Amino acid sequence: MERKIIHIDMDAFYASVEQRDHPELRGKPIAVGRAEERGVVATASYEARRYGVRSAMSSQKAKRLCPSLIFIPGRMDVYKAVSRQIHEIFHEYTDLIEPLSLDEAFLDVTHNKPGMELAVDIAREIKQKIRDQLNLVASAGVSYNKFLAKIASDYRKPDGLCTIHPDQALDFIARLPIESFWGVGPVTAKKMHLLGIHNGEQLRTRSLAMLTHEFGKMGNVYYDFARGIDLRPVEAVRIRKSVGCEHTLEKDISRRSSVIIELYHVAVELTGRLERHNFKGNTLTLKIKFHDFSQITRSTTRPQELHTLDEILPLAKQLLKEVDYEQHPIRLIGLSISNPHEEEAKKGVWEQLSFEFSDWE
């Protein structure tokens, strides 16, 4: 039986919740985030997006693009509560739900609770219930696998509903810009362009050997996607694989004493999160973002599990010695623990992804 997969993506979720709850903001360009010099846009309303304002953009750049932009402090507790209401609607149709974040999820409706034959009818009902019950707008994509369902949900945003049938998939993929493929970021897209690959049709002409030579394991993924193949199941539960935190600094720093102090604060927060999640792992990763927004990571793996400050901080300092920051001031410092023992991994279940507003400051 052909699988029936739906991808639901809430349109400008945080901003739409704010405009719903504050009628005076409706129709105006708003950004959820902080307007300070080091602030970052979490979500922008569609009125703001017309000016080029986008998620993860610095607040200063957003204000230059849209001088009338209104910044709204985030209310994560509210967004989480609304997300739970959305999932209650999902559960009316299936329990095979894979959340990707607070505002998007995959649903496998191959065998659905109402016994509906067409997945597009389920997607249409879900969109309408979200509008009627929550006064919010969602876009939906329908297809036979996760890759194509995700592509479909982005195709006609906002308030979109798009179905990619199996007999249409190859033609649809052929026209798809390479930047729209899952797993193709700016760096990979640039490499694809240098190889003469600009769309799905050109990707499909490349051999598996060539793609794996150029892109490693991801070459297999690109080869399959170009042919409409994605066998990944919709996973209702995910194993937690890492715990981390990061701080964007108020000012760029390059003095060793200042960097060590900030590293200590991040390590303290990380150990607190590890304790709350009852998580231990064997790999510590240091992430550094420089003043020009370039970034590097350094990792070390130890035979013993890492979860206390006395274990983590000395290793973090060792990793920091591998970073040249005297001539490249630091903007952001992050630490994470990963690679849990198998028995520990089985204990951890997936938690909905959400930004920490403190990290946007």
Short mmCIF file of C-alpha atoms in Angstrom, two decimals:
data_model
loop_
_atom_site.label_atom_id
_atom_site.label_comp_id
_atom_site.label_asym_id
_atom_site.label_seq_id
_atom_site.Cartn_x
_atom_site.Cartn_y
_atom_site.Cartn_z
CA MET A 1 0.00 0.00 0.00
CA GLU A 2 1.27 3.45 -0.92
CA ARG A 3 1.97 5.51 2.17
CA LYS A 4 -0.06 8.66 2.83
CA ILE A 5 2.06 11.34 4.51
CA ILE A 6 1.01 14.85 5.48
CA HIS A 7 3.34 17.65 6.50
CA ILE A 8 1.69 20.47 8.45
CA ASP A 9 3.54 23.77 8.83
CA MET A 10 2.02 26.66 10.77
CA ASP A 11 2.39 29.94 8.88
CA ALA A 12 4.57 32.49 10.74
CA PHE A 13 3.57 30.69 13.92
CA TYR A 14 4.90 32.88 16.75
CA ALA A 15 4.02 36.09 14.92
CA SER A 16 0.55 34.81 14.02
CA VAL A 17 -0.16 33.91 17.64
CA GLU A 18 0.82 37.44 18.68
CA GLN A 19 -1.38 39.03 16.00
CA ARG A 20 -4.25 36.76 17.03
CA ASP A 21 -3.95 37.70 20.68
CA HIS A 22 -3.27 41.40 20.04
CA PRO A 23 -5.70 42.71 17.38
CA GLU A 24 -3.84 46.04 17.20
CA LEU A 25 -0.91 44.18 15.59
CA ARG A 26 -2.91 42.65 12.76
CA GLY A 27 -1.86 43.82 9.33
CA LYS A 28 1.37 45.31 10.67
CA PRO A 29 4.96 44.14 10.16
CA ILE A 30 6.03 42.47 13.40
CA ALA A 31 8.95 40.34 14.52
CA VAL A 32 9.06 38.08 17.54
CA GLY A 33 12.42 38.58 19.20
CA ARG A 34 14.45 41.37 20.73
CA ALA A 35 15.22 44.72 19.15
CA GLU A 36 18.55 45.11 20.93
CA GLU A 37 21.82 45.38 19.01
CA ARG A 38 22.54 41.66 19.52
CA GLY A 39 18.95 40.55 19.04
CA VAL A 40 17.75 37.99 16.51
CA VAL A 41 14.40 37.58 14.76
CA ALA A 42 12.66 34.35 15.77
CA THR A 43 9.67 34.71 13.43
CA ALA A 44 8.45 37.53 11.20
CA SER A 45 4.88 38.18 10.12
CA TYR A 46 4.12 38.04 6.41
CA GLU A 47 3.76 41.82 6.41
CA ALA A 48 7.41 42.00 7.54
CA ARG A 49 8.55 39.30 5.13
CA ARG A 50 7.52 41.51 2.22
CA TYR A 51 10.44 43.73 3.23
CA GLY A 52 12.84 40.78 3.30
CA VAL A 53 12.76 40.18 7.05
CA ARG A 54 13.41 36.53 7.85
CA SER A 55 13.85 34.19 10.81
CA ALA A 56 17.36 34.07 12.31
CA MET A 57 18.15 37.51 10.85
CA SER A 58 19.83 40.02 13.16
CA SER A 59 17.41 42.56 14.59
CA GLN A 60 19.55 45.43 13.33
CA LYS A 61 19.41 44.21 9.74
CA ALA A 62 15.66 43.59 10.07
CA LYS A 63 15.09 47.18 11.20
CA ARG A 64 17.15 48.50 8.30
CA LEU A 65 15.02 46.53 5.86
CA CYS A 66 11.75 47.51 7.56
CA PRO A 67 12.00 50.73 9.61
CA SER A 68 8.39 50.34 10.78
CA LEU A 69 9.02 46.83 12.14
CA ILE A 70 7.46 46.18 15.56
CA PHE A 71 9.37 43.85 17.88
CA ILE A 72 7.38 41.65 20.25
CA PRO A 73 8.96 39.71 23.16
CA GLY A 74 8.41 35.99 22.78
CA ARG A 75 6.02 34.02 24.99
CA MET A 76 7.29 30.47 24.74
CA ASP A 77 4.81 29.13 27.29
CA VAL A 78 1.95 30.38 25.11
CA TYR A 79 3.42 28.92 21.92
CA LYS A 80 3.89 25.54 23.60
CA ALA A 81 0.29 25.58 24.82
CA VAL A 82 -1.00 26.39 21.32
CA SER A 83 1.21 23.66 19.87
CA ARG A 84 -0.41 21.15 22.23
CA GLN A 85 -3.85 22.26 20.99
CA ILE A 86 -2.73 21.73 17.40
CA HIS A 87 -1.52 18.24 18.24
CA GLU A 88 -4.87 17.43 19.82
CA ILE A 89 -6.38 18.06 16.40
CA PHE A 90 -3.75 15.84 14.77
CA HIS A 91 -4.59 13.01 17.16
CA GLU A 92 -8.18 12.99 15.93
CA TYR A 93 -6.79 11.45 12.74
CA THR A 94 -3.64 9.50 13.70
CA ASP A 95 -1.22 8.81 16.52
CA LEU A 96 1.69 8.48 14.09
CA ILE A 97 2.86 12.08 14.50
CA GLU A 98 6.48 13.18 14.21
CA PRO A 99 6.98 16.74 15.48
CA LEU A 100 9.86 18.68 13.96
CA SER A 101 9.34 21.78 16.08
CA LEU A 102 6.49 23.52 17.86
CA ASP A 103 4.97 24.58 14.55
CA GLU A 104 5.45 21.69 12.16
CA ALA A 105 5.00 17.93 12.06
CA PHE A 106 4.67 14.89 9.83
CA LEU A 107 1.54 12.73 10.06
CA ASP A 108 1.22 9.21 8.66
CA VAL A 109 -2.47 8.83 7.78
CA THR A 110 -2.14 5.64 5.72
CA HIS A 111 -4.36 4.01 8.34
CA ASN A 112 -6.32 6.85 9.93
CA LYS A 113 -8.91 6.93 12.70
CA PRO A 114 -11.87 8.27 10.65
CA GLY A 115 -11.14 5.78 7.86
CA MET A 116 -10.88 8.51 5.23
CA GLU A 117 -9.60 7.40 1.84
CA LEU A 118 -7.88 10.57 0.64
CA ALA A 119 -5.05 12.16 2.61
CA VAL A 120 -5.77 15.51 0.98
CA ASP A 121 -9.23 15.48 2.57
CA ILE A 122 -7.65 14.90 5.98
CA ALA A 123 -5.19 17.74 5.40
CA ARG A 124 -8.03 20.03 4.37
CA GLU A 125 -10.03 19.17 7.50
CA ILE A 126 -7.02 19.73 9.77
CA LYS A 127 -6.36 23.13 8.22
CA GLN A 128 -10.00 24.11 8.69
CA LYS A 129 -10.12 22.95 12.31
CA ILE A 130 -6.95 24.90 13.12
CA ARG A 131 -8.56 27.98 11.58
CA ASP A 132 -11.95 27.50 13.27
CA GLN A 133 -10.76 26.43 16.72
CA LEU A 134 -7.49 28.37 17.08
CA ASN A 135 -7.89 31.24 14.61
CA LEU A 136 -4.54 30.37 13.02
CA VAL A 137 -3.46 29.42 9.50
CA ALA A 138 -1.51 26.33 8.47
CA SER A 139 -0.07 25.09 5.20
CA ALA A 140 -0.17 21.40 4.33
CA GLY A 141 1.66 19.14 1.92
CA VAL A 142 0.51 15.64 0.96
CA SER A 143 2.50 12.91 -0.73
CA TYR A 144 3.74 9.33 -0.41
CA ASN A 145 6.92 10.17 1.55
CA LYS A 146 8.32 12.75 3.95
CA PHE A 147 10.61 14.47 1.47
CA LEU A 148 7.84 15.26 -0.98
CA ALA A 149 5.26 16.10 1.71
CA LYS A 150 7.64 18.70 3.14
CA ILE A 151 8.32 20.16 -0.30
CA ALA A 152 4.58 20.29 -0.99
CA SER A 153 3.79 22.17 2.23
CA ASP A 154 6.25 24.91 1.26
CA TYR A 155 5.01 25.15 -2.31
CA ARG A 156 1.95 27.39 -1.87
CA LYS A 157 2.53 29.14 1.46
CA PRO A 158 0.84 30.84 3.17
CA ASP A 159 -2.42 28.95 3.66
CA GLY A 160 -1.31 26.40 1.11
CA LEU A 161 -2.52 22.91 0.31
CA CYS A 162 -0.54 20.94 -2.25
CA THR A 163 -0.54 17.28 -3.20
CA ILE A 164 2.26 15.56 -5.09
CA HIS A 165 0.91 12.32 -6.55
CA PRO A 166 3.28 9.43 -7.30
CA ASP A 167 2.73 9.80 -11.04
CA GLN A 168 3.62 13.51 -10.85
CA ALA A 169 6.61 13.21 -8.54
CA LEU A 170 9.47 12.84 -11.04
CA ASP A 171 8.31 15.78 -13.15
CA PHE A 172 7.86 17.88 -10.01
CA ILE A 173 11.32 16.99 -8.70
CA ALA A 174 12.91 17.69 -12.07
CA ARG A 175 11.83 21.35 -11.86
CA LEU A 176 12.78 21.72 -8.20
CA PRO A 177 15.71 24.09 -7.49
CA ILE A 178 18.55 22.27 -5.80
CA GLU A 179 18.30 24.66 -2.85
CA SER A 180 14.85 23.22 -2.07
CA PHE A 181 16.18 19.71 -1.47
CA TRP A 182 16.35 18.56 2.15
CA GLY A 183 19.95 18.57 3.36
CA VAL A 184 21.16 21.14 0.81
CA GLY A 185 22.30 24.27 2.60
CA PRO A 186 24.14 27.28 1.15
CA VAL A 187 27.55 25.57 1.15
CA THR A 188 26.28 22.37 -0.49
CA ALA A 189 24.21 24.37 -2.99
CA LYS A 190 27.31 26.30 -4.04
CA LYS A 191 29.19 23.04 -4.55
CA MET A 192 26.26 21.62 -6.52
CA HIS A 193 26.29 24.68 -8.78
CA LEU A 194 30.03 24.29 -9.41
CA LEU A 195 29.27 20.72 -10.49
CA GLY A 196 26.60 21.97 -12.89
CA ILE A 197 23.68 20.82 -10.75
CA HIS A 198 20.98 23.47 -10.39
CA ASN A 199 17.75 21.43 -10.24
CA GLY A 200 16.35 17.97 -9.69
CA GLU A 201 16.61 16.97 -13.33
CA GLN A 202 20.35 17.67 -13.41
CA LEU A 203 20.82 15.91 -10.07
CA ARG A 204 19.10 12.81 -11.44
CA THR A 205 21.64 12.54 -14.26
CA ARG A 206 24.53 12.15 -11.80
CA SER A 207 25.65 8.67 -10.84
CA LEU A 208 25.54 7.31 -7.31
CA ALA A 209 29.32 6.85 -7.38
CA MET A 210 29.85 10.50 -8.33
CA LEU A 211 27.47 11.82 -5.65
CA THR A 212 28.92 9.70 -2.86
CA HIS A 213 32.43 10.72 -3.92
CA GLU A 214 31.50 14.41 -3.70
CA PHE A 215 29.09 14.36 -0.75
CA GLY A 216 29.82 11.21 1.23
CA LYS A 217 26.80 9.48 2.80
CA MET A 218 24.54 12.36 1.80
CA GLY A 219 25.23 11.42 -1.80
CA ASN A 220 23.00 8.36 -1.31
CA VAL A 221 20.24 10.60 0.02
CA TYR A 222 20.48 13.05 -2.91
CA TYR A 223 20.49 10.14 -5.37
CA ASP A 224 17.27 8.72 -3.88
CA PHE A 225 15.52 12.09 -3.50
CA ALA A 226 16.14 12.88 -7.17
CA ARG A 227 14.17 9.71 -7.94
CA GLY A 228 11.37 10.40 -5.47
CA ILE A 229 12.61 7.79 -3.00
CA ASP A 230 12.46 8.42 0.76
CA LEU A 231 11.86 5.38 2.94
CA ARG A 232 12.14 7.19 6.30
CA PRO A 233 9.16 6.30 8.51
CA VAL A 234 7.11 8.84 10.45
CA GLU A 235 8.50 8.35 13.96
CA ALA A 236 6.16 9.16 16.82
CA VAL A 237 9.05 9.00 19.34
CA ARG A 238 12.64 10.06 18.86
CA ILE A 239 15.61 9.20 21.00
CA ARG A 240 17.31 12.22 22.52
CA LYS A 241 20.83 12.26 21.13
CA SER A 242 22.26 15.43 22.63
CA VAL A 243 21.75 18.24 25.12
CA GLY A 244 23.30 21.64 24.60
CA CYS A 245 23.07 25.38 25.09
CA GLU A 246 24.64 28.47 23.60
CA HIS A 247 24.96 32.13 24.50
CA THR A 248 25.09 35.06 22.10
CA LEU A 249 27.27 37.64 23.83
CA GLU A 250 26.33 41.27 24.35
CA LYS A 251 29.66 42.33 22.84
CA ASP A 252 32.25 40.49 20.77
CA ILE A 253 35.12 39.36 22.99
CA SER A 254 38.72 38.32 22.36
CA ARG A 255 40.45 38.63 25.75
CA ARG A 256 41.22 35.20 27.16
CA SER A 257 39.94 36.06 30.64
CA SER A 258 36.60 37.21 29.25
CA VAL A 259 36.25 34.13 27.05
CA ILE A 260 37.00 31.79 29.97
CA ILE A 261 34.36 33.50 32.11
CA GLU A 262 31.72 33.15 29.38
CA LEU A 263 32.74 29.54 28.78
CA TYR A 264 32.24 28.87 32.49
CA HIS A 265 28.71 30.32 32.41
CA VAL A 266 27.78 28.16 29.41
CA ALA A 267 29.21 25.06 31.10
CA VAL A 268 27.19 25.76 34.25
CA GLU A 269 23.98 26.07 32.22
CA LEU A 270 24.80 22.90 30.28
CA THR A 271 25.30 20.85 33.44
CA GLY A 272 21.96 22.13 34.74
CA ARG A 273 20.22 21.00 31.58
CA LEU A 274 21.94 17.62 31.71
CA GLU A 275 20.67 17.15 35.25
CA ARG A 276 17.11 18.17 34.36
CA HIS A 277 17.03 15.76 31.41
CA ASN A 278 18.91 13.01 33.27
CA PHE A 279 21.24 12.83 30.27
CA LYS A 280 24.85 11.66 30.05
CA GLY A 281 27.08 11.34 27.02
CA ASN A 282 30.65 10.68 26.02
CA THR A 283 31.23 13.50 23.52
CA LEU A 284 31.64 17.20 24.32
CA THR A 285 31.35 19.70 21.46
CA LEU A 286 32.38 23.35 21.59
CA LYS A 287 30.76 25.74 19.12
CA ILE A 288 32.23 29.17 18.44
CA LYS A 289 30.67 31.82 16.21
CA PHE A 290 32.94 34.73 15.34
CA HIS A 291 32.15 38.40 14.82
CA ASP A 292 31.77 37.85 11.04
CA PHE A 293 29.19 35.05 11.69
CA SER A 294 31.59 32.32 10.56
CA GLN A 295 31.66 29.43 12.99
CA ILE A 296 33.66 26.35 13.96
CA THR A 297 33.14 23.33 16.21
CA ARG A 298 35.62 21.26 18.15
CA SER A 299 34.77 17.92 19.79
CA THR A 300 36.35 15.38 22.09
CA THR A 301 35.12 11.93 23.10
CA ARG A 302 35.99 10.30 26.40
CA PRO A 303 35.48 6.72 27.65
CA GLN A 304 33.66 7.98 30.74
CA GLU A 305 30.24 9.66 30.67
CA LEU A 306 30.27 13.44 30.99
CA HIS A 307 27.64 15.20 33.07
CA THR A 308 29.26 17.24 35.86
CA LEU A 309 30.89 20.66 35.76
CA ASP A 310 34.18 19.21 37.05
CA GLU A 311 34.23 16.85 34.07
CA ILE A 312 33.00 19.24 31.39
CA LEU A 313 34.75 22.55 32.12
CA PRO A 314 38.38 21.29 31.88
CA LEU A 315 37.60 19.56 28.58
CA ALA A 316 35.89 22.69 27.27
CA LYS A 317 39.00 24.72 28.11
CA GLN A 318 41.15 22.20 26.24
CA LEU A 319 38.94 22.51 23.18
CA LEU A 320 39.09 26.29 23.43
CA LYS A 321 42.90 26.15 23.12
CA GLU A 322 42.38 24.89 19.56
CA VAL A 323 40.51 28.08 18.64
CA ASP A 324 42.30 31.22 17.44
CA TYR A 325 40.14 34.06 18.71
CA GLU A 326 42.67 36.77 19.48
CA GLN A 327 42.35 38.14 15.95
CA HIS A 328 38.78 36.89 15.50
CA PRO A 329 36.48 38.17 18.28
CA ILE A 330 33.83 35.75 19.49
CA ARG A 331 30.11 36.47 19.15
CA LEU A 332 28.63 33.18 20.42
CA ILE A 333 29.78 30.28 22.60
CA GLY A 334 27.98 26.94 22.77
CA LEU A 335 28.54 23.57 24.41
CA SER A 336 26.75 20.25 23.96
CA ILE A 337 26.99 16.68 25.20
CA SER A 338 26.16 13.84 22.81
CA ASN A 339 26.86 10.17 22.10
CA PRO A 340 25.01 8.59 25.04
CA HIS A 341 25.47 4.94 25.93
CA GLU A 342 22.87 2.74 24.24
CA GLU A 343 21.08 1.93 27.47
CA GLU A 344 20.88 5.61 28.37
CA ALA A 345 19.60 6.54 24.92
CA LYS A 346 16.72 4.13 25.31
CA LYS A 347 15.55 6.04 28.37
CA GLY A 348 15.35 9.38 26.61
CA VAL A 349 12.43 10.34 24.45
CA TRP A 350 12.09 13.18 22.00
CA GLU A 351 11.02 16.58 23.29
CA GLN A 352 9.58 19.26 21.03
CA LEU A 353 12.24 21.55 19.66
CA SER A 354 12.01 25.17 20.67
CA PHE A 355 14.27 28.18 20.65
CA GLU A 356 15.49 29.48 23.99
CA PHE A 357 14.69 33.17 24.00
CA SER A 358 17.71 33.79 26.22
CA ASP A 359 19.90 32.62 23.34
CA TRP A 360 18.59 35.35 21.05
CA GLU A 361 19.86 38.17 23.22
#
